[in-house]
CSV table of C-alpha atoms in Angstrom, one decimal:
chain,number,residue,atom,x,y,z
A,1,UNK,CA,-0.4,-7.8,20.8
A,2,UNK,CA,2.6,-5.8,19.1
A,3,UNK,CA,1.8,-4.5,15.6
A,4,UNK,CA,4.5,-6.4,13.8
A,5,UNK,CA,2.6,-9.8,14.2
A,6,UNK,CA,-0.5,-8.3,13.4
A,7,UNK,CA,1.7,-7.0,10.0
A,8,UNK,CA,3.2,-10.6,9.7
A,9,UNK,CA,-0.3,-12.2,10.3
A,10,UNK,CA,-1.8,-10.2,7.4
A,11,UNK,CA,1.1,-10.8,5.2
A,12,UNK,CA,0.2,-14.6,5.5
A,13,UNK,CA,-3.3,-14.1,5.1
A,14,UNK,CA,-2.9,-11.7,1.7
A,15,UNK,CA,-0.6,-14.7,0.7
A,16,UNK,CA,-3.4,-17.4,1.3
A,17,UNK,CA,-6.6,-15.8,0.2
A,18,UNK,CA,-5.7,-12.0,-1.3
A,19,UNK,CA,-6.8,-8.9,0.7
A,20,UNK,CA,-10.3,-10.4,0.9
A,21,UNK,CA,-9.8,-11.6,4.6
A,22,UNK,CA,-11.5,-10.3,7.2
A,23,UNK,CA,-10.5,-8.8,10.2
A,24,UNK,CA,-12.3,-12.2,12.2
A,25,UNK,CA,-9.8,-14.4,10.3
A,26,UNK,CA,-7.1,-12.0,11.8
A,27,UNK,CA,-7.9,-12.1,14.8
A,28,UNK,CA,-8.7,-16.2,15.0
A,29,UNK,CA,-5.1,-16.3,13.4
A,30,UNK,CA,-3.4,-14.2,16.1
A,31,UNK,CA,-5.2,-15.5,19.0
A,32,UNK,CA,-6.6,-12.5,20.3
A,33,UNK,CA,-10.3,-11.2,19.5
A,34,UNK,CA,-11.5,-8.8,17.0
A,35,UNK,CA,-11.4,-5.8,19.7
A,36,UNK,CA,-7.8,-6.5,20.4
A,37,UNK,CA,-7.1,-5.8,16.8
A,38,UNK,CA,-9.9,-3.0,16.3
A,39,UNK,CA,-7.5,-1.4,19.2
A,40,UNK,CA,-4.3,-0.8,17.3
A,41,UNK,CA,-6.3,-0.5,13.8
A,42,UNK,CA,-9.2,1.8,12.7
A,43,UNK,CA,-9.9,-0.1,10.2
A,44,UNK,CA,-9.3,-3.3,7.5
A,45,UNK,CA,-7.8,-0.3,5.7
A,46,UNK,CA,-5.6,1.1,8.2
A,47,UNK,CA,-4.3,-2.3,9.0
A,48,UNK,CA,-3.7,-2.7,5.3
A,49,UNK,CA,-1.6,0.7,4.7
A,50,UNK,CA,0.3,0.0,8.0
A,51,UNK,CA,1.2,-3.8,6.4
A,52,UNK,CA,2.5,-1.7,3.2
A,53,UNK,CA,4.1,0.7,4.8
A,54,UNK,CA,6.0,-2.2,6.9
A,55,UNK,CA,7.5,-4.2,4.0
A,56,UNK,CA,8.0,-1.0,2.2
A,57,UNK,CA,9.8,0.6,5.2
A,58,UNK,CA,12.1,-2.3,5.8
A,59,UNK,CA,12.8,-2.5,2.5
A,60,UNK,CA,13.6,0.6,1.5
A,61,UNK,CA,14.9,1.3,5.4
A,62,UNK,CA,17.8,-1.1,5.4
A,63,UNK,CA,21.5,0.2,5.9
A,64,UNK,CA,24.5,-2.1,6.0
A,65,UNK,CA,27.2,-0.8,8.2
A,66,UNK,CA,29.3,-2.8,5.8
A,67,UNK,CA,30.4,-0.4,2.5
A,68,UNK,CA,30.6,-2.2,-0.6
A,69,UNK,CA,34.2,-2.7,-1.4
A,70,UNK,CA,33.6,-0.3,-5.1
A,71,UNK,CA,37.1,-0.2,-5.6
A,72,UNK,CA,37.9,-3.5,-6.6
A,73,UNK,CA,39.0,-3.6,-10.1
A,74,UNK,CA,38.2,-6.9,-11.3
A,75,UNK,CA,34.3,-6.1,-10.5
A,76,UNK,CA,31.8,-4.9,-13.1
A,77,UNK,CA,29.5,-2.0,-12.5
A,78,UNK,CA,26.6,-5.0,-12.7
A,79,UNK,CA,28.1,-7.0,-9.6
A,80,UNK,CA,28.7,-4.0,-7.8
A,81,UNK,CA,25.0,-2.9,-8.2
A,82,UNK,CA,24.3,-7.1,-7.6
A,83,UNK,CA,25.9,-6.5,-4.5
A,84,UNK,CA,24.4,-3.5,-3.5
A,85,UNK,CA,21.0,-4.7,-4.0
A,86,UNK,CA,21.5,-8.3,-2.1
A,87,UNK,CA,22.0,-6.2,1.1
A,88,UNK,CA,18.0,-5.3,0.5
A,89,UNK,CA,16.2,-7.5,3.0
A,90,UNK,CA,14.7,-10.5,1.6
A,91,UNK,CA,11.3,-9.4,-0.7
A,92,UNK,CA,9.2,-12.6,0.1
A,93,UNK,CA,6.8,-10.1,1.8
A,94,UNK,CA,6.6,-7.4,-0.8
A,95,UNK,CA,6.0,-10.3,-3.4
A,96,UNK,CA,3.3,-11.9,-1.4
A,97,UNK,CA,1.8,-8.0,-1.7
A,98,UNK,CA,2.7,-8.0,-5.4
A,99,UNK,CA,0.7,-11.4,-6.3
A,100,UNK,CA,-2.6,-9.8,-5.2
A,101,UNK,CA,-2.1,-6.8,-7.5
A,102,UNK,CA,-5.5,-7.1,-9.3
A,103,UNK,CA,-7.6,-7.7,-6.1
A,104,UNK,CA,-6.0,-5.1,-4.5
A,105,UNK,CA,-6.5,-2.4,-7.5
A,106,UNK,CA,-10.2,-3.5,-7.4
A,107,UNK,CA,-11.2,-3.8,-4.2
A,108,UNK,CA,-8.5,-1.8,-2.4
A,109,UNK,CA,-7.6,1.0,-4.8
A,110,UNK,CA,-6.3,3.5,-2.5
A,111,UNK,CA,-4.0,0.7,-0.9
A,112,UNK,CA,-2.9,-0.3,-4.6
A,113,UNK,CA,-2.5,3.3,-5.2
A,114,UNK,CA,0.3,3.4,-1.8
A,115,UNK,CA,2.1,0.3,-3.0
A,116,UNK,CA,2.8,2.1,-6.0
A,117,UNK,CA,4.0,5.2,-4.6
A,118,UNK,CA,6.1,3.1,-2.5
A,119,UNK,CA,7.4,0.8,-6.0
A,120,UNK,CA,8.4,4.2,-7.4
A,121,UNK,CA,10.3,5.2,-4.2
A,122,UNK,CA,12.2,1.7,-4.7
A,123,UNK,CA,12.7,2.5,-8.0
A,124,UNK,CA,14.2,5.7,-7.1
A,125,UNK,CA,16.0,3.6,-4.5
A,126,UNK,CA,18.0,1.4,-7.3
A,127,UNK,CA,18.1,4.5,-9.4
A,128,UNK,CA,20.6,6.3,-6.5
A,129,UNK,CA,22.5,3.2,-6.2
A,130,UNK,CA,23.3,3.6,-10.0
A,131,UNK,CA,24.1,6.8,-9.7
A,132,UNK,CA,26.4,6.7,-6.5
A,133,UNK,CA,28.2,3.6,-8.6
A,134,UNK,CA,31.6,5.1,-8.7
A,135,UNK,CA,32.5,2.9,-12.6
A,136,UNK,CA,28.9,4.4,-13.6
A,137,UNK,CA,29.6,7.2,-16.4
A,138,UNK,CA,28.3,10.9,-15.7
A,139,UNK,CA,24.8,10.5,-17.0
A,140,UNK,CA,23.1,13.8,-19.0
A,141,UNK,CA,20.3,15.7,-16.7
A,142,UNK,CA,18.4,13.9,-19.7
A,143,UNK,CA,19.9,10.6,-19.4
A,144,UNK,CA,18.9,10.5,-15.5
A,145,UNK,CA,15.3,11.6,-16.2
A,146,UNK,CA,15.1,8.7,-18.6
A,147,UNK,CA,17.3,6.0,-16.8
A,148,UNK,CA,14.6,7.0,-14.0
A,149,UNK,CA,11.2,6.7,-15.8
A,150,UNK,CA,12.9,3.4,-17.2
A,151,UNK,CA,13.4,2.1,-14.1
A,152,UNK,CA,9.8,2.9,-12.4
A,153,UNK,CA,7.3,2.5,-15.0
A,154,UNK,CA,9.5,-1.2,-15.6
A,155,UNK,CA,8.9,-2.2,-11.9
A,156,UNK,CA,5.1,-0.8,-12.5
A,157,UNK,CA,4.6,-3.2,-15.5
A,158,UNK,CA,6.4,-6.2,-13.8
A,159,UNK,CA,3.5,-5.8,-10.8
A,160,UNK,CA,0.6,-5.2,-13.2
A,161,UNK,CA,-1.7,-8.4,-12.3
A,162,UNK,CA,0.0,-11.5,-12.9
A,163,UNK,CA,2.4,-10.6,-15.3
A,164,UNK,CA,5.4,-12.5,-13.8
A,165,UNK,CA,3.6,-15.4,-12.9
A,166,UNK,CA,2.8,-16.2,-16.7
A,167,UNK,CA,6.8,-15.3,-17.3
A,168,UNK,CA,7.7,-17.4,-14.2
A,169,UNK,CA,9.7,-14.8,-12.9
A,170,UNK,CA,10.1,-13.3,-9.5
A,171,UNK,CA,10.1,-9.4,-8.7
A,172,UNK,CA,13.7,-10.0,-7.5
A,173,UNK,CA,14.9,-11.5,-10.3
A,174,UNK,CA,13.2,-9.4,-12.6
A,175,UNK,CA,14.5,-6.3,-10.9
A,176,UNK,CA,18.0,-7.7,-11.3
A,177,UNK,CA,17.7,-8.9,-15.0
A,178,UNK,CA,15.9,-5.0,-15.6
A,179,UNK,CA,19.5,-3.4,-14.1
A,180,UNK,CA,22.2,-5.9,-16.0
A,181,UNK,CA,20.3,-4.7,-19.1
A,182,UNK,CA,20.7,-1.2,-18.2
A,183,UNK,CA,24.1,-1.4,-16.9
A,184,UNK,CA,25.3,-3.6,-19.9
A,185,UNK,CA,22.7,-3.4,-22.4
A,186,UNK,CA,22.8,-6.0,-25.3
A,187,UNK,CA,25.4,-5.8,-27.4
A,188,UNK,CA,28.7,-7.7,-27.2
């Protein structure tokens, strides 16, 4: 058993039922029996911050090779940064993480509390992408502190329970519509 399908396998299990699965259902999934799995985890937990830290880690991870050609005149700071964030990896996982936000708050608050701290390091993330925008403006030690805050505590509220189901929105759409408003604001 290699720890990526056991991360892939709990992905689709968080999607179908939540983190309320149990580690039988995980193993009846994969194939393999419940010591198999109790030999690469510790615990439900363990396996749970490992899953986080996976879809975190290759989010946050991922390096082109390919620069973004930020020189070209005829594009706007906003499809430059559009650009920049399409060479994320795809966030299906961290959205099936994100829908389970109030069962994992309740019954998994330390794991809640680690998807956070890993939503603020993405938001940090998009934040150094604005700032290393060449056709971004030098921002005040004020303005970056705020731009900053901005950015997290808006990816916090956009994960808070089911908010962007009711606004039938995506996290990746949402992040995206978050930084045209920033970058553009809106006026004329």
């Amino acid at each position: 058993m290699e720890r990526q399908e056991a991360y892939i396998a709990a992905l689709h299990l968080i999607e179908e039922k939540g983190p309320s699965f149990t580690m039988a259902e995980l193993a009846r999934k994969m194939k393999v029996s419940k010591r198999t799995i109790y030999q690469h985890f510790t615990s439900k937990a363990d396996l749970l911050n490992q899953t986080i830290d996976y879809v975190f880690d290759d989010l946050l991870n991922n390096k082109s090779d390919e620069p973004i050609e930020t020189n070209n005149s005829h594009l706007s700071p906003l499809e430059i940064l559009q650009l920049q964030l399409q060479k994320l990896p795809n966030v299906y996982d961290l959205d099936k993480l994100l829908r389970s936000s109030k069962a994992f708050s309740t019954n998994y608050p330390e794991q809640w509390a680690r998807v956070n701290r890993r939503l603020d390091q993405l938001g940090s993330r998009v934040f150094q992408m604005l700032l290393n925008n060449p056709r971004v403006r030098i921002l005040t030690a004020t303005e970056k502190k705020v731009l900053l805050i901005s950015l997290q505590q808006s990816i916090h509220k956009l994960v808070q329970g089911d908010f962007l189901e009711q606004c039938e929105l995506n996290f990746h759409d949402a992040i995206l519509a978050l930084n045209k408003l920033l970058l553009e604001g809106i006026l004329y």
